[in-house]
Each structure stands twice: as C-alpha cells, then as structure tokens.
C-alpha cells in the first residue's frame, strides 16, 4: 500500500489520546491511492446479522457513521440466487461508502461470489473471519479461519486479485480462550493486501463470556505497524466506551454494533467529540420518535406493512428504552401487530414518562 493512504505508526501509548492523535484528521482513508475509500468519521457502523438492512444503514450514515456495511453474505446463497440475499444487497448512494461483507471458507466458493458482487458497485469487500456462531464455524466459516493464518493470507490474496476495490478483514483476537493468534493472522492478511483490519476483542470460544480484551486489540495495532488502519470493536456503546477503546488500544477508529441499534446518534456524539472536544446532548423524545417512525416506514417499504412491522417492532425497545419503560408497557408493545396499534403506546411515553428519561 502506498504511504499516501497509511496512518502514522503508533508506538508510544502516551500518544494514544484521540484528542491529540486525531487533531486536524477527523476522518481517514484506506486502500491504494487510485481506489482509496475516504471515511469522514472514526465512528463506524458494524455489520450485524439481522439488523443491517438498508433503512438502518441510511440512518446510521446520516447520523455520523463514517461508512456502512451489509449483513454477512454467504456465497452459497448468493450463487444460487437466494431472493432474500439479493434484496439485502440493494442500496442507495446515501449509504456510501458501503462495503459488502462476505463469509469466507475457500476460494472455490469465494471467487465466483466476488465475481457476482463486482457489478453491484460496492466500495469495498469485507471478509468475515470473526463470526463466532458454532454452526458457521463448524462449516469452516468465520472465526474457524483464525486457526489457520496461512489460509487467511491465501484467501485475502485471492480476493485482492479478484476485485477492483479495497479488501478488508474482520477478525477476533483468536479461536481458543488462551490463544491470541490475531497478530499473526493480521500480519499475514496485511502482507496479502488487506487494506484495513477490524478486530473484536474476544476469542471465538470466549464469545460474550469473556471480557473484551483491549490489550489484545492493542497487540493487533502494534502488529499492523501503521501500514493499514486498525478498527477496534467490542462493547463500544457510547462516547465513554469509544474513548476507552481509542485510549487503551491506539486504534484508528471504533466500530459500533448493537450500541447503535436504536441509538444512531452515538456516531455523531463520537465524531463531534473527536472534532471539537465537546459532548452533545442526547436527542429528545420527539426527535427519537420521528426517526423511529422513519425507520419503520423504510422497513415497511422493503418487507410490506405487516411483515415489516414484525421486523422492526423490536427496535421500539432500543429507541425508547431510556425513557422509563416498564414491563407492562413492553408487554403491550410486544403484542402490537401494526404501526397504528403501537402509536398510542408511544403517545403514552410522550404524555407521562418523559420525566423518567435518563
């Protein structure tokens, strides 16, 4: 990779204070200069199975995420033309820069899938080598690859040769609880041409039973030696946890997953603080409701009114959770079958529970 797209090397933890390190550089770029992806913010939306439909991607981009990524695509489903996969690959320009995340197992599946994806115009391809689900790992996908750094390098090299956009990699710190193989995996991936690396601070076997290990992410940052941006992921849910990730790992950006579901403002909060050193006030109920209704409308346009509502109803608990919802309200909301049935419940919050907001 040309030095024009590299971040400066970071060796001394004393330089990891984001206010100092990112002064005058609120965004970053990755990839070779002739096809580099420009990222406007260092707070990024994570790919999440079951959540990253187009309406949420658009919302997160509008509220400060530097980029967006699709849900993980399985090559076997793409190759047989699964209509659900093809639907999920549709996007609008307002989502750019947008990457497509693809499950990786072997070149025989991967390369034909990349050939099918190329005409769709994604800005980068993200190889998922961190999914911890047992059923996926048993098939050789996701975090199973962390046991074979040489294979990771081969798959990255094959992907880089097959596409005309940057290739990125998402990994965990290792497979087994006590084996932190990510530095070796990442070293091979970078040498093979990976333009960016995202690392989640848990092992596959630890999943969410172990603490997110920021020191292990820092080890990956050290292994990268400033050659490509390294993104820190895991337990980043607000500004304070984002700052802890920056300060304790030296990463170039943070990737936020479930912490952004119902709270897309988190991207703007992080981005604004890095630019200005100021904390933004949280949005009021009216603003939250307006965005939730927009989200519902967007999902309904894709799935239809009833199926779309079933898909998006769960988001109500994320959007409005901080407004003092009690168990009775949650139970009634879970029974709502349409937007019209949910609307009076939202009116209740506005009339009587705003004082409980925190």
Coordinates of N, CA and C in Angstrom, one line a residue, residues 284-286 320-326 345-358:
X284 N -34.2 14.6 22.2 CA -35.4 14.5 23.0 C -36.3 13.5 22.4
X285 N -37.5 13.2 23.1 CA -38.4 12.2 22.7 C -38.9 12.4 21.3
X286 N -39.3 13.6 21.0 CA -39.9 13.9 19.7 C -38.9 13.5 18.5
X320 N -36.6 3.6 22.6 CA -37.2 4.3 23.7 C -36.9 3.7 25.1
X321 N -35.9 2.8 25.2 CA -35.5 2.2 26.4 C -35.1 3.2 27.5
X322 N -34.5 4.3 27.1 CA -34.1 5.3 28.1 C -35.2 6.2 28.7
X323 N -36.4 6.0 28.2 CA -37.5 6.9 28.6 C -38.4 6.2 29.7
X324 N -37.8 5.4 30.5 CA -38.5 4.9 31.6 C -39.6 3.8 31.3
X325 N -39.4 3.0 30.4 CA -40.4 2.0 30.0 C -40.5 0.9 31.1
X326 N -41.7 0.6 31.5 CA -41.9 -0.5 32.5 C -42.3 -1.8 31.8
X345 N -49.2 3.7 22.3 CA -48.2 3.4 23.3 C -47.1 4.4 23.3
X346 N -46.7 4.8 22.1 CA -45.7 5.9 22.0 C -46.3 7.2 22.6
X347 N -47.6 7.5 22.4 CA -48.2 8.6 22.9 C -48.1 8.6 24.5
X348 N -48.3 7.4 25.0 CA -48.2 7.3 26.5 C -46.9 7.8 27.0
X349 N -45.8 7.4 26.3 CA -44.5 7.8 26.8 C -44.4 9.3 26.7
X350 N -44.8 9.9 25.7 CA -44.7 11.3 25.5 C -45.5 12.1 26.5
X351 N -46.7 11.5 26.9 CA -47.5 12.2 27.9 C -47.1 12.1 29.3
X352 N -46.6 10.8 29.6 CA -46.4 10.6 31.1 C -45.1 10.1 31.6
X353 N -44.2 9.7 30.7 CA -43.0 9.1 31.2 C -41.7 9.9 30.8
X354 N -41.8 11.0 30.2 CA -40.6 11.7 29.8 C -39.8 12.1 31.0
X355 N -40.4 12.3 32.1 CA -39.6 12.7 33.3 C -38.7 11.6 33.8
X356 N -39.0 10.4 33.3 CA -38.1 9.3 33.7 C -36.9 9.1 32.8
X357 N -36.9 9.9 31.8 CA -35.7 9.7 30.8 C -34.4 10.0 31.5
X358 N -33.4 9.2 31.1 CA -32.1 9.4 31.7 C -31.0 9.5 30.7

